[in-house]
Structures are given as C-alpha cells and as structure tokens.
Tab-separated table of C-alpha atoms and ligand atoms in Angstrom:
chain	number	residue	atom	x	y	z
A	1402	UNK	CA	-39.386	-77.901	-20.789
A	1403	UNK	CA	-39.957	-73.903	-21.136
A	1404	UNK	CA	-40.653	-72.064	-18.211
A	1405	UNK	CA	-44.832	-70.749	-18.407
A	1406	UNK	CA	-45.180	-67.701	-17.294
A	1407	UNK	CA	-48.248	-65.602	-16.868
A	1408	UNK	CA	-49.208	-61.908	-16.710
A	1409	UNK	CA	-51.874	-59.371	-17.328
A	1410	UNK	CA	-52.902	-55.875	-17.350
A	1411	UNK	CA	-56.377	-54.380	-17.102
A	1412	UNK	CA	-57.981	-52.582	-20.002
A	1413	UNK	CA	-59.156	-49.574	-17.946
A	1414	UNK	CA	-56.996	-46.940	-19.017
A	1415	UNK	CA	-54.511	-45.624	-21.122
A	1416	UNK	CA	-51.297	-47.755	-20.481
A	1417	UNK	CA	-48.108	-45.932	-19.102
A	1418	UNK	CA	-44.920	-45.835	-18.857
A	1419	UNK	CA	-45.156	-47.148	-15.698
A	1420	UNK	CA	-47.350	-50.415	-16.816
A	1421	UNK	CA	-44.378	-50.623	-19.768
A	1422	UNK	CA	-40.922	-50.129	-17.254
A	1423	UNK	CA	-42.969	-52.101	-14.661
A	1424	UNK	CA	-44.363	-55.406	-16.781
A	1425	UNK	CA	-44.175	-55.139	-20.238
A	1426	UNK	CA	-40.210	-54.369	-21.064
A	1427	UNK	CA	-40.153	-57.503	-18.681
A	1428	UNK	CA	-42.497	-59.259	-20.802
A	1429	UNK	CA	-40.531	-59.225	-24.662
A	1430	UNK	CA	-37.740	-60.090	-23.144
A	1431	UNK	CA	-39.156	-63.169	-21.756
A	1432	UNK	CA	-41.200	-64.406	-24.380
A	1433	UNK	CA	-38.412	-65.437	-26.440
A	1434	UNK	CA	-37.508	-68.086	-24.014
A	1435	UNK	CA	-40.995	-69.201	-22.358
A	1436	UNK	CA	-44.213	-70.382	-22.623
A	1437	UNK	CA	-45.701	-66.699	-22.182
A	1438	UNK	CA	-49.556	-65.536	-21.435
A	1439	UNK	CA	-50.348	-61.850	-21.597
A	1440	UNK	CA	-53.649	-61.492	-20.351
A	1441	UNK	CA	-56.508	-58.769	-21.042
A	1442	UNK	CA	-58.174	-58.784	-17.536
A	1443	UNK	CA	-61.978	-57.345	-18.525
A	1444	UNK	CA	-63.211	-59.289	-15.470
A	1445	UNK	CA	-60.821	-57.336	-13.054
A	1446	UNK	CA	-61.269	-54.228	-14.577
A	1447	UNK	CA	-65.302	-54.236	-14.260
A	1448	UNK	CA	-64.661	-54.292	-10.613
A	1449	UNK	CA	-65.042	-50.574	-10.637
A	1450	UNK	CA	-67.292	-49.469	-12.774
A	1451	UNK	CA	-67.116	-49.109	-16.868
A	1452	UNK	CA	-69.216	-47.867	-19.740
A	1453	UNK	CA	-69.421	-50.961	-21.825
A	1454	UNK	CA	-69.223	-49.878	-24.764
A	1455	UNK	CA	-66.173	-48.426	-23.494
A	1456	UNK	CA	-64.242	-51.640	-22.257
A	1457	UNK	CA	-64.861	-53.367	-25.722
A	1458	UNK	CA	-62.765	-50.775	-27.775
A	1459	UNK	CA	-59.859	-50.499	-24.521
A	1460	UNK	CA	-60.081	-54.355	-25.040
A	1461	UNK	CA	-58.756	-53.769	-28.486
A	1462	UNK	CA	-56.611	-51.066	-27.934
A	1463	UNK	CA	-54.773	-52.936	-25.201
A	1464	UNK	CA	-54.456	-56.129	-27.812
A	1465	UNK	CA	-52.660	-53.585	-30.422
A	1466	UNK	CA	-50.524	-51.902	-27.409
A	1467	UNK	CA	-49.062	-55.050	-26.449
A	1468	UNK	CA	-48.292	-56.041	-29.733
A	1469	UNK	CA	-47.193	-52.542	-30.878
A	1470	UNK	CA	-44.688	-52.258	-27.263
A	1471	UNK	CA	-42.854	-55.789	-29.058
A	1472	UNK	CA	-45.179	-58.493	-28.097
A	1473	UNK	CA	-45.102	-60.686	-30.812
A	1474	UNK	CA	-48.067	-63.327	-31.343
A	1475	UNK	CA	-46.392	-65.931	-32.984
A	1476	UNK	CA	-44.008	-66.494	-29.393
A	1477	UNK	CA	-46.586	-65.743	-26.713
A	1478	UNK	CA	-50.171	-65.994	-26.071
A	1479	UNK	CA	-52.287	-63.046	-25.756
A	1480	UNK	CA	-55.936	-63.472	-24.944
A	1481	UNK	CA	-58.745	-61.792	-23.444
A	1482	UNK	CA	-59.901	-63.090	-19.858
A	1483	UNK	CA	-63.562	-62.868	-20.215
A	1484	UNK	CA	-62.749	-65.241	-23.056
A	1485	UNK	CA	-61.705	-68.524	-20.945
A	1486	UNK	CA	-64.457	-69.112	-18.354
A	1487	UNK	CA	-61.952	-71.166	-16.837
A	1488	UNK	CA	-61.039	-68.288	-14.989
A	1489	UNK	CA	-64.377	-67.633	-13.290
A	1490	UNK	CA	-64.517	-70.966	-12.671
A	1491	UNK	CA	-61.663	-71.645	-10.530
A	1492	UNK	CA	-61.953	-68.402	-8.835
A	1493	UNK	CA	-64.923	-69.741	-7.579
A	1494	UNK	CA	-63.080	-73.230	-6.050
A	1495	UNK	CA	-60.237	-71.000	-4.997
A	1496	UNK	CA	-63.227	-68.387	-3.000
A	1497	UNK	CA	-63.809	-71.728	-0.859
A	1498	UNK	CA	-60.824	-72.674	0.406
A	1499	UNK	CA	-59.945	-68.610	1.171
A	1500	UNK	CA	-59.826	-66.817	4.285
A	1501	UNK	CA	-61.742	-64.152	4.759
A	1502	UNK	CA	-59.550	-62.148	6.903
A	1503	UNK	CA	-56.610	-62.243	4.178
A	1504	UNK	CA	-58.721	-60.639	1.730
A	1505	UNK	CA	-59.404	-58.358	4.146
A	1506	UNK	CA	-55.774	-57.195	4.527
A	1507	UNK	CA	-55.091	-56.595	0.808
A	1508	UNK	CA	-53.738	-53.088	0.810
A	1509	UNK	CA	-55.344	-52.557	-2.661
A	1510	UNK	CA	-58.900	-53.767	-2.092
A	1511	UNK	CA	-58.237	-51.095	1.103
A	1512	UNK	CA	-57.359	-48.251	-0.760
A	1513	UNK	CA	-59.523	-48.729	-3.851
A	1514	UNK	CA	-63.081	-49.752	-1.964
A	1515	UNK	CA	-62.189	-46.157	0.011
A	1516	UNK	CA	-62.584	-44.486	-3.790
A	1517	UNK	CA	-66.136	-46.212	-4.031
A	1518	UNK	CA	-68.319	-43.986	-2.200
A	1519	UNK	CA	-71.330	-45.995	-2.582
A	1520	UNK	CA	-70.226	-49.035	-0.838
A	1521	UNK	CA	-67.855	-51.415	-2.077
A	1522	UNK	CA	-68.554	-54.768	-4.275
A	1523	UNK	CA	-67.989	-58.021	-3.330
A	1524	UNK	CA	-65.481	-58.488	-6.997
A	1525	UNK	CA	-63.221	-55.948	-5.253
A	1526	UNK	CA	-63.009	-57.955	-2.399
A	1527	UNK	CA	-62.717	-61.029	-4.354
A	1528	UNK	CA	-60.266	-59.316	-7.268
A	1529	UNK	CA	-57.384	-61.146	-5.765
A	1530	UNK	CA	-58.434	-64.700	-5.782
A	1531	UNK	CA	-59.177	-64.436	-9.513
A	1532	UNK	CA	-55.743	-63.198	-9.775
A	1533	UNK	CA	-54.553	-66.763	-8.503
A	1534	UNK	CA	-57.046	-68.458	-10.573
A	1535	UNK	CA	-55.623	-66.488	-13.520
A	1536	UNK	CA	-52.128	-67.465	-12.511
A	1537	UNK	CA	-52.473	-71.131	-11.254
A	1538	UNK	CA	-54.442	-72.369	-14.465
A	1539	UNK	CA	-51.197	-72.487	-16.198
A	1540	UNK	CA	-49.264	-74.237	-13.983
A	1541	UNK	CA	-47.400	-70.558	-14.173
A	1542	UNK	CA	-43.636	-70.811	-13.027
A	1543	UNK	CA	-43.243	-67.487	-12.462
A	1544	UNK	CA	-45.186	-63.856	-13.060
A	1545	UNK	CA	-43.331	-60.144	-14.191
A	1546	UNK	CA	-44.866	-57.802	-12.741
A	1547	UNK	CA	-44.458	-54.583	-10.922
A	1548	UNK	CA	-44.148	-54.151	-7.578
A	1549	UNK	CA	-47.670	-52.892	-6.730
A	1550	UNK	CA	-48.407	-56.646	-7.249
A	1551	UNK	CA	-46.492	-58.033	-4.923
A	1552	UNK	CA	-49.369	-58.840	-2.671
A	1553	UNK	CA	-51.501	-60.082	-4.833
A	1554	UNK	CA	-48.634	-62.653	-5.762
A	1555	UNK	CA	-47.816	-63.791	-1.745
A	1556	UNK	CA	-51.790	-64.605	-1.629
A	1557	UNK	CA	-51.831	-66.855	-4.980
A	1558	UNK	CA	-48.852	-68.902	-3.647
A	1559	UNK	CA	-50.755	-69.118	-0.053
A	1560	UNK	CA	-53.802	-70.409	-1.959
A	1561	UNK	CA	-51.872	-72.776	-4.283
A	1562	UNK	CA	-49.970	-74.138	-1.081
A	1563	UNK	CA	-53.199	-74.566	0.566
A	1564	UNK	CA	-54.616	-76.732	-2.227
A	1565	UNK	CA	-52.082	-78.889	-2.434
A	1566	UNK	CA	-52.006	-79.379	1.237
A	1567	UNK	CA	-55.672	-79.730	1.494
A	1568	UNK	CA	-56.619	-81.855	-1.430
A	1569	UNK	CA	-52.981	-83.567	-3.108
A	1570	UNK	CA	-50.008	-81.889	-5.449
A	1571	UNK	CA	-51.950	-79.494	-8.141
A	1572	UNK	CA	-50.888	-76.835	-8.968
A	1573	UNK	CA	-47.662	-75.188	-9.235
A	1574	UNK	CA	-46.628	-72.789	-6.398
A	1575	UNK	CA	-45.264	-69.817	-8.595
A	1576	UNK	CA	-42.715	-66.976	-8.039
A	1577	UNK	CA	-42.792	-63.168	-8.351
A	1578	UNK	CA	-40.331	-61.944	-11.188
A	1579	UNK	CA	-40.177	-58.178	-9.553
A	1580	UNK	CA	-37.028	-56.104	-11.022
A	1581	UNK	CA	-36.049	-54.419	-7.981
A	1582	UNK	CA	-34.938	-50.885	-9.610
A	1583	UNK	CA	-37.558	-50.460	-11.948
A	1584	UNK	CA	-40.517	-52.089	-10.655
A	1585	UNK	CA	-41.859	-48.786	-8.775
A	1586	UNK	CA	-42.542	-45.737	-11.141
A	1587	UNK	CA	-43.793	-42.711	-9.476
A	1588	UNK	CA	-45.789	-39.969	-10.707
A	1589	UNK	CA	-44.412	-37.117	-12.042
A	1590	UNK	CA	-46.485	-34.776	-10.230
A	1591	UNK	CA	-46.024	-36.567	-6.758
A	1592	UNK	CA	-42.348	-38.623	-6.413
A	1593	UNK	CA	-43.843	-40.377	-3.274
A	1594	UNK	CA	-46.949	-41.482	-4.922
A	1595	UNK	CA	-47.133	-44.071	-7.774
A	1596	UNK	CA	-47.709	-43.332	-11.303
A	1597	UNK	CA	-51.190	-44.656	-11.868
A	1598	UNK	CA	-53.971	-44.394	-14.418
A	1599	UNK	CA	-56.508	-43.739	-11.826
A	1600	UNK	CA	-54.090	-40.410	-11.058
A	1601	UNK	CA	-56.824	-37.729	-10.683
A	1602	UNK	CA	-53.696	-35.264	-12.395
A	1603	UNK	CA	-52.877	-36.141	-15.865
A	1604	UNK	CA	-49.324	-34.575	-15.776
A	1605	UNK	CA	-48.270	-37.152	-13.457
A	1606	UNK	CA	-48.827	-39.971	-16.133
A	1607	UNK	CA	-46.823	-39.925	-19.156
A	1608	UNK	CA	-49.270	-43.022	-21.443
A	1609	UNK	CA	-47.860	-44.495	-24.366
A	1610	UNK	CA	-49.932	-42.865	-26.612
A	1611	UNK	CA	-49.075	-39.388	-25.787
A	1612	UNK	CA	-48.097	-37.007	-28.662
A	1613	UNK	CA	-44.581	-35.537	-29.006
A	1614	UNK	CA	-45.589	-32.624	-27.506
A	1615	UNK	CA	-47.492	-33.681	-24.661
A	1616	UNK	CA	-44.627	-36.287	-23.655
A	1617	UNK	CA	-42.181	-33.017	-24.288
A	1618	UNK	CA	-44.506	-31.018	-22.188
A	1619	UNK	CA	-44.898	-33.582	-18.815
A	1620	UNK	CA	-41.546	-34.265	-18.699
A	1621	UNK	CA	-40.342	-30.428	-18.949
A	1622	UNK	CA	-42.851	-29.903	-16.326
A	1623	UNK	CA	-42.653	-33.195	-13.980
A	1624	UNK	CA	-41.504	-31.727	-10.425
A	1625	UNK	CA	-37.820	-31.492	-9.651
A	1626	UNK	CA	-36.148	-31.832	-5.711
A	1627	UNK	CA	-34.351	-28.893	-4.767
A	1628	UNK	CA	-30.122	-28.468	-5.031
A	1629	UNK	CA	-28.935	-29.262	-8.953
A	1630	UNK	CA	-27.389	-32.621	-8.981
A	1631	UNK	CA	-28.677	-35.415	-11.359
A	1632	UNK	CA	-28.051	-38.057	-9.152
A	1633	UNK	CA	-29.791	-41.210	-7.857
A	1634	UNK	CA	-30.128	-40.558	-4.031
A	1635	UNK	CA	-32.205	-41.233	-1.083
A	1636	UNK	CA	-33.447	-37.696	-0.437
A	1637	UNK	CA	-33.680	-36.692	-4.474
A	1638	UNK	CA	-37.133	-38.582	-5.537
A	1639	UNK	CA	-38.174	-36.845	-8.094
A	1640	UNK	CA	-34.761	-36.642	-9.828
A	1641	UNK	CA	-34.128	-40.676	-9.224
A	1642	UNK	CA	-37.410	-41.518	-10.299
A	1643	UNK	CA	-36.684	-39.859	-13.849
A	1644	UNK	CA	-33.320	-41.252	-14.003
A	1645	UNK	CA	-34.549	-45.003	-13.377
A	1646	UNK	CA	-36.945	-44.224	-16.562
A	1647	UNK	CA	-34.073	-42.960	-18.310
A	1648	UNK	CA	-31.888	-45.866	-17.720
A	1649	UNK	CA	-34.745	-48.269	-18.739
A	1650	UNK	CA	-35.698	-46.608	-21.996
A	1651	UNK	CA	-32.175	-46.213	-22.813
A	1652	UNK	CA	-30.856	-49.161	-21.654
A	1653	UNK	CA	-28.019	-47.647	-20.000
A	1654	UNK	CA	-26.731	-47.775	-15.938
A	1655	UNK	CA	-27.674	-45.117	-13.895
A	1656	UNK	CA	-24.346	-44.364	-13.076
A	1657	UNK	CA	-23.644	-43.892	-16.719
A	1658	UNK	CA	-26.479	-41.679	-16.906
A	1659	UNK	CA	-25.289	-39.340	-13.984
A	1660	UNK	CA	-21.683	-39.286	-15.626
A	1661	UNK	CA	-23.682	-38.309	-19.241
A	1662	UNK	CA	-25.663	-35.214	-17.071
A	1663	UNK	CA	-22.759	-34.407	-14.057
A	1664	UNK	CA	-22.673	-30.568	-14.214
A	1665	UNK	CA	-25.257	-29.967	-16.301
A	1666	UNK	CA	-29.462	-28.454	-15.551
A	1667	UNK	CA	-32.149	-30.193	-14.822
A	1668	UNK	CA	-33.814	-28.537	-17.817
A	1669	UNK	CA	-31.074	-30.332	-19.805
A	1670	UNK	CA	-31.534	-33.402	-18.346
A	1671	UNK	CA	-35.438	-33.576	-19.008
A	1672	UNK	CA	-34.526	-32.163	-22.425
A	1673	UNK	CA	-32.503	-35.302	-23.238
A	1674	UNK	CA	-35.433	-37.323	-21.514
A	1675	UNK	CA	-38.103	-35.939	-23.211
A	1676	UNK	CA	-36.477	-36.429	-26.544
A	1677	UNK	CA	-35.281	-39.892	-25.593
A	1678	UNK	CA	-38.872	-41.177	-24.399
A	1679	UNK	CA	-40.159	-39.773	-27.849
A	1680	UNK	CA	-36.999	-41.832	-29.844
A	1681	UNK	CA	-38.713	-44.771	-28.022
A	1682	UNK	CA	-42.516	-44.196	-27.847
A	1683	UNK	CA	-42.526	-43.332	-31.157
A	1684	UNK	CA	-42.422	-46.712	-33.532
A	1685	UNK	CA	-44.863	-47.987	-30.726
A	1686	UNK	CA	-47.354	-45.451	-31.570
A	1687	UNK	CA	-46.679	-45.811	-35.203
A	1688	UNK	CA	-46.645	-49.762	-34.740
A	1689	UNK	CA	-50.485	-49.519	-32.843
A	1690	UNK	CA	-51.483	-46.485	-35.421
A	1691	UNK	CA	-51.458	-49.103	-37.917
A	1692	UNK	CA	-52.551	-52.157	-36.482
A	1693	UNK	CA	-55.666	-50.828	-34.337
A	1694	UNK	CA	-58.088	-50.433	-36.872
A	1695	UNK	CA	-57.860	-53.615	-38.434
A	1696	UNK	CA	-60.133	-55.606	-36.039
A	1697	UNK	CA	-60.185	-58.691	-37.924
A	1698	UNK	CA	-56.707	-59.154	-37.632
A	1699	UNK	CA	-56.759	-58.257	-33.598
A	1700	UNK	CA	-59.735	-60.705	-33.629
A	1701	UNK	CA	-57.881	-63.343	-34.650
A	1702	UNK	CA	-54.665	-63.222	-32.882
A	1703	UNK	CA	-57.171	-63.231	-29.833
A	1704	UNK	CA	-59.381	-66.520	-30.645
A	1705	UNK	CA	-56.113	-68.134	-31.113
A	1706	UNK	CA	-54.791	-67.105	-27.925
A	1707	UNK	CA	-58.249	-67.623	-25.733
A	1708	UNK	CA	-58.190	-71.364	-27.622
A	1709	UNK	CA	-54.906	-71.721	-27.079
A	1710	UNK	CA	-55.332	-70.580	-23.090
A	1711	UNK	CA	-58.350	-73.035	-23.001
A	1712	UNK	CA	-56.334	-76.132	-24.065
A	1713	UNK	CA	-54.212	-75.432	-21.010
A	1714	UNK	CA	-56.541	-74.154	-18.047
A	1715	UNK	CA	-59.215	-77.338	-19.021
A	1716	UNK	CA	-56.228	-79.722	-17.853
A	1717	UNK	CA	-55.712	-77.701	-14.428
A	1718	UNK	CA	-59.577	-76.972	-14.220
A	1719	UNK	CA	-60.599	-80.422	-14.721
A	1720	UNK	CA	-57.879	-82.060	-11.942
A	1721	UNK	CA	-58.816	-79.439	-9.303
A	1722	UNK	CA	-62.930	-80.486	-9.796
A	1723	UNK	CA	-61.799	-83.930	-9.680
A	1724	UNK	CA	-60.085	-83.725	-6.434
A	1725	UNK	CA	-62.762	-81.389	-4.589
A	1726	UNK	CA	-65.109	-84.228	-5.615
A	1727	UNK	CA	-67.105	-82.614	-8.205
A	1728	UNK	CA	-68.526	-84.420	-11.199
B	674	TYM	P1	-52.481	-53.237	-13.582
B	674	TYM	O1	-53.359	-53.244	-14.791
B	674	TYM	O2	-52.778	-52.270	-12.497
B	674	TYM	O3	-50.980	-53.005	-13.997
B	674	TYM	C1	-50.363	-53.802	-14.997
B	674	TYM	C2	-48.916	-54.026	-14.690
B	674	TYM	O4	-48.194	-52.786	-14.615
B	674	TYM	C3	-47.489	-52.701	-13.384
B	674	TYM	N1	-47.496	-51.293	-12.959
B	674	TYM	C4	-46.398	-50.613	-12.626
B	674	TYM	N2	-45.090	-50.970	-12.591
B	674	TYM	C5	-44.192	-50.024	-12.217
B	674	TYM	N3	-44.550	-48.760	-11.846
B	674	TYM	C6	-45.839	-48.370	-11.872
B	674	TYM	N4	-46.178	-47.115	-11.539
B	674	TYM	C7	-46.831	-49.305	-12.268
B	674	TYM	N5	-48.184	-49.257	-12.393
B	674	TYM	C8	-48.570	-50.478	-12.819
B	674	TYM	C9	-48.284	-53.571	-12.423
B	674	TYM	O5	-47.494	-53.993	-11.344
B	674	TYM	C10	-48.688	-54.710	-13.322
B	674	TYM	O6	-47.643	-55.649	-13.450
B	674	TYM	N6	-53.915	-57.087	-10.822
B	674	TYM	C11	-53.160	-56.751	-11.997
B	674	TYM	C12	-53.611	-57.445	-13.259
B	674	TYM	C13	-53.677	-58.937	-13.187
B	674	TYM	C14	-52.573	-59.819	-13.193
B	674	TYM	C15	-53.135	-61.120	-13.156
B	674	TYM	C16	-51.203	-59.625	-13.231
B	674	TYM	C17	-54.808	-59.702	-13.145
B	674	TYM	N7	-54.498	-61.014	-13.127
B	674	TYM	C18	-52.332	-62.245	-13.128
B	674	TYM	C19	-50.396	-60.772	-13.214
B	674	TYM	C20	-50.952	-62.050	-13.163
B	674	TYM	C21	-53.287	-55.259	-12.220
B	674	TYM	O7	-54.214	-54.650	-11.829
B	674	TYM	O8	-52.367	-54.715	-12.982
C-alpha cells in the first residue's frame, strides 16, 4: 500500500520561493512514490478578504504553477477545495468536538486577526480545523509542509486522536514531513522575519514568476550581515538564509557551497545566486507561460482531481456521520 499524503497552498498570492523550498520541492519528489493530493485551498484563502473575480484566475494560476514547478497530473491529484464539499462538511463535525481555547492559542489566527482592523471572522478562528478536515479525509499518512505549519499539524493529530477516542478507530493520526534546514525561508529584506506573500515590502519576496531582472535585482539587493564570510552561522542570518536557498536550488551541501564562495564578495556570491535562481525559475515560467491560458486543459486536470478527491473523502465522510449518529 502507498503512503497518501496530503498538502495545499492558498491561492492568495503570487507563490515564492519560499512556498517552493518550503512544500513544493518536497512535493515532486514525493509523488513518485505516494498517493499524493495537492490542494487549492479557496476556502482558506477567503478568510481574509478577496476580490472574486480575483481568486478565480489565482485559482488557475496556482493549478498551472504546480504543474509548471514539476507536479505532474498523471502521479498526483491536484484539485480545488471549494470543489469537494466534503471538506466543509467535516470541518463542521470536527468544530464540535474542538476546544475553544486551542483555537485560541494558534499563533497564526493571533497574528493574522491583529492585521484585520475591523474585527476578526469567525473562518479565521476556525481556519485550522478545516485544515484537519482537509488532511484527515484522506486517511493522510503524512503532510510536507513548511515549518510555519507546524501548528496547524499538532492540532489535526489532537483532533484525529480525539475522534478516535471519543467515537471508535477513524481516521488516521498523521505526521508532519518538515525538512529541518529548509523549511524556514526568510525575507530578504528582514533575515528574522519570514518570507511571506502578505510581506508589505516586495523586495523581500522573490515569486516564481519574477522576470530575470527583477529576480537579478532582489537578490543583488537582499540585505547582507556585516564581516565578509559566506558562511552558514548563528549570528550571519541574512547570509545563511541565502545559502540554504542556494543549496536547495542547486542541490548541493552547504558546506560545498561555502568551499565554492570561501574568499570571495558577497556581490559574487549573490551574482552566482541570482543567475542560479534564474537557471532554475526559468523552464517553470516557460512551463506555466504555456500552459496558463489554455483553461480547458487546467479544467480538466481539476474535475479529475476534485472526482478523484471525492471518491476518497465520501468513504471517511460517510464513517465519521455514521459514528456521531447522523443519518
Ligand atoms: P500557505 O499557502 O501559507 O503556504 C503553502 C506552503 O508553503 C510553506 N511556506 C514556506 N516554507 C518555507 N519558508 C517560507 N517562508 C514559507 N512560506 C510558506 C507553508 O509552510 C506551506 O507548506 N494552511 C496552509 C494551507 C493548507 C494546508 C492544508 C497545508 C490548508 N489545508 C492541509 C497542508 C495540509 C497555508 O496557509 O499554507
């Protein structure tokens, strides 16, 4: 039997390098040997708000990304969330058996409802448990993701323990697949602060879709620690934090990286990384320049995936109604 595993990102943005290093290098890898869902989560991401019009195209454009970054559609399942009411559903038997106080202590619901200045939703609050209905639908062995996640991971497996405590063996408890060096990338702008797509300072994001030039031009200008070493250390963020994405996108060890740079600049290191990231970003941006505009073909590689998803989650849905007694 293949492992299942299960991940997703939400269409609300560009995607970076950061949402690549942290999940989806993780994700082609794995889909070779697995039973793999990559998710489009629409219903997470309209938990702030979103022009609609909007979300439909990023929809699309997140379909072509993952299948331009290597996902291939024939080996794993790519659907959109809002397509499998499944998902709503369980959240729903999940929200009962939830304690209030542990969605309280989500660090993430905490630092995004302080963004919302005119009072927060109740879906923020209540993101997380869709998460585990996402994830225990499956019967999902194990979910790559980055390490932002981690959280939101520890609160599915409480849930899925409590179920099967509560009510009779379920659903399967799963595990975090978190790659220790390369499941943090910072911003450019700000070593101590994550690279995110809500980043209020675009140089601190390099997305996938960035030109030549503007990759070229973040990276020459991505904030450096002081002294001149190219080393991985403790006190040199800024300088680790572009070596890890070196070593990722070139598939080399740090330590061979360090031995490639020792005695030269920094400006020669970012040189190399500039060039290197545009080596690598460029067939994907090729790959989604020539895929995005034909719709049909998105459309179906999506209603086969949301069919295929619903063949699955009805098995899980339908045992976890049975056993909380409803019809
Ligand atoms: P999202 O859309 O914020 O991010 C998608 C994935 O990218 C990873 N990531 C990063 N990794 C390394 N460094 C970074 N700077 C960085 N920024 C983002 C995230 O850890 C994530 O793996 N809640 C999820 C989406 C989700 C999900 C799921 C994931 C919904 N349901 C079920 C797994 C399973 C999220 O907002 O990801």
């Amino acid at each position: 039997m293949k492992k299942v595993i299960f991940s997703g990102i939400q269409p609300s943005g560009n995607l970076h390098i950061g949402n690549y290093v942290g999940a989806i290098a993780q994700w082609v890898k794995l889909q070779n040997e697995s039973e793999a869902f990559f998710c489009i989560v629409d219903l997470h991401a309209i938990t702030v708000p979103q022009d609609p019009e909007t979300l439909r195209e990023k929809v699309l454009d997140t379909a072509a990304l993952y299948i331009a970054c290597g996902i291939d559609p024939k080996k794993a399942h790519i659907f959109v969330q809002s397509e499998n009411p499944d998902h709503p559903y369980l959240a729903w038997l999940l929200n009962c058996i939830t304690p209030f106080g542990q969605l309280e202590r989500m660090t993430q619901f905490k630092d995004k409802s302080k963004k919302q200045q005119e009072g927060t939703n109740a879906g923020l609050f209540d993101y997380p448990v869709l998460m585990a209905a996402d994830i225990l639908l499956y019967q999902t062995d194990e979910v790559p993701v980055g390490e932002d996640q981690k959280q939101h991971i520890e609160i599915t497996r409480d849930l899925a323990e409590k179920f099967n405590r509560d009510f009779g063996q379920t659903v399967k408890v799963p595990e975090a697949l978190i790659q220790n060096e390369t499941s943090r990338i910072m911003s450019l702008q700000n070593p101590t602060s994550k690279m995110s797509k809500s980043d209020n300072d675009p140089m601190g994001t390099i997305n996938l879709l960035d030109g030549v030039e503007i990759v070229s031009e973040k990276v020459a200008k991505a904030v450096t620690d002081s002294g001149t070493e190219i080393v991985k250390r403790e006190d040199k963020l800024a300088i680790s934090n572009l070596l890890t994405i070196h070593s990722v996108f070139s598939e080399s060890s740090i330590q061979e990286i360090e031995k490639e740079y020792k005695g030269k600049s920094y400006a020669e290191f970012k040189k190399g990384l500039a060039d290197l990231l545009n080596k690598k970003l460029d067939p994907i941006r090729e790959k989604y320049n020539s895929i995005r505009e034909d719709v049909k073909f998105l459309r179906q590689i999506l209603d086969e995936g949301a069919s295929y998803a619903r063949s699955k989650s009805s098995k899980t849905l339908r045992e976890v109604r049975v056993k909380m007694g409803l019809g």
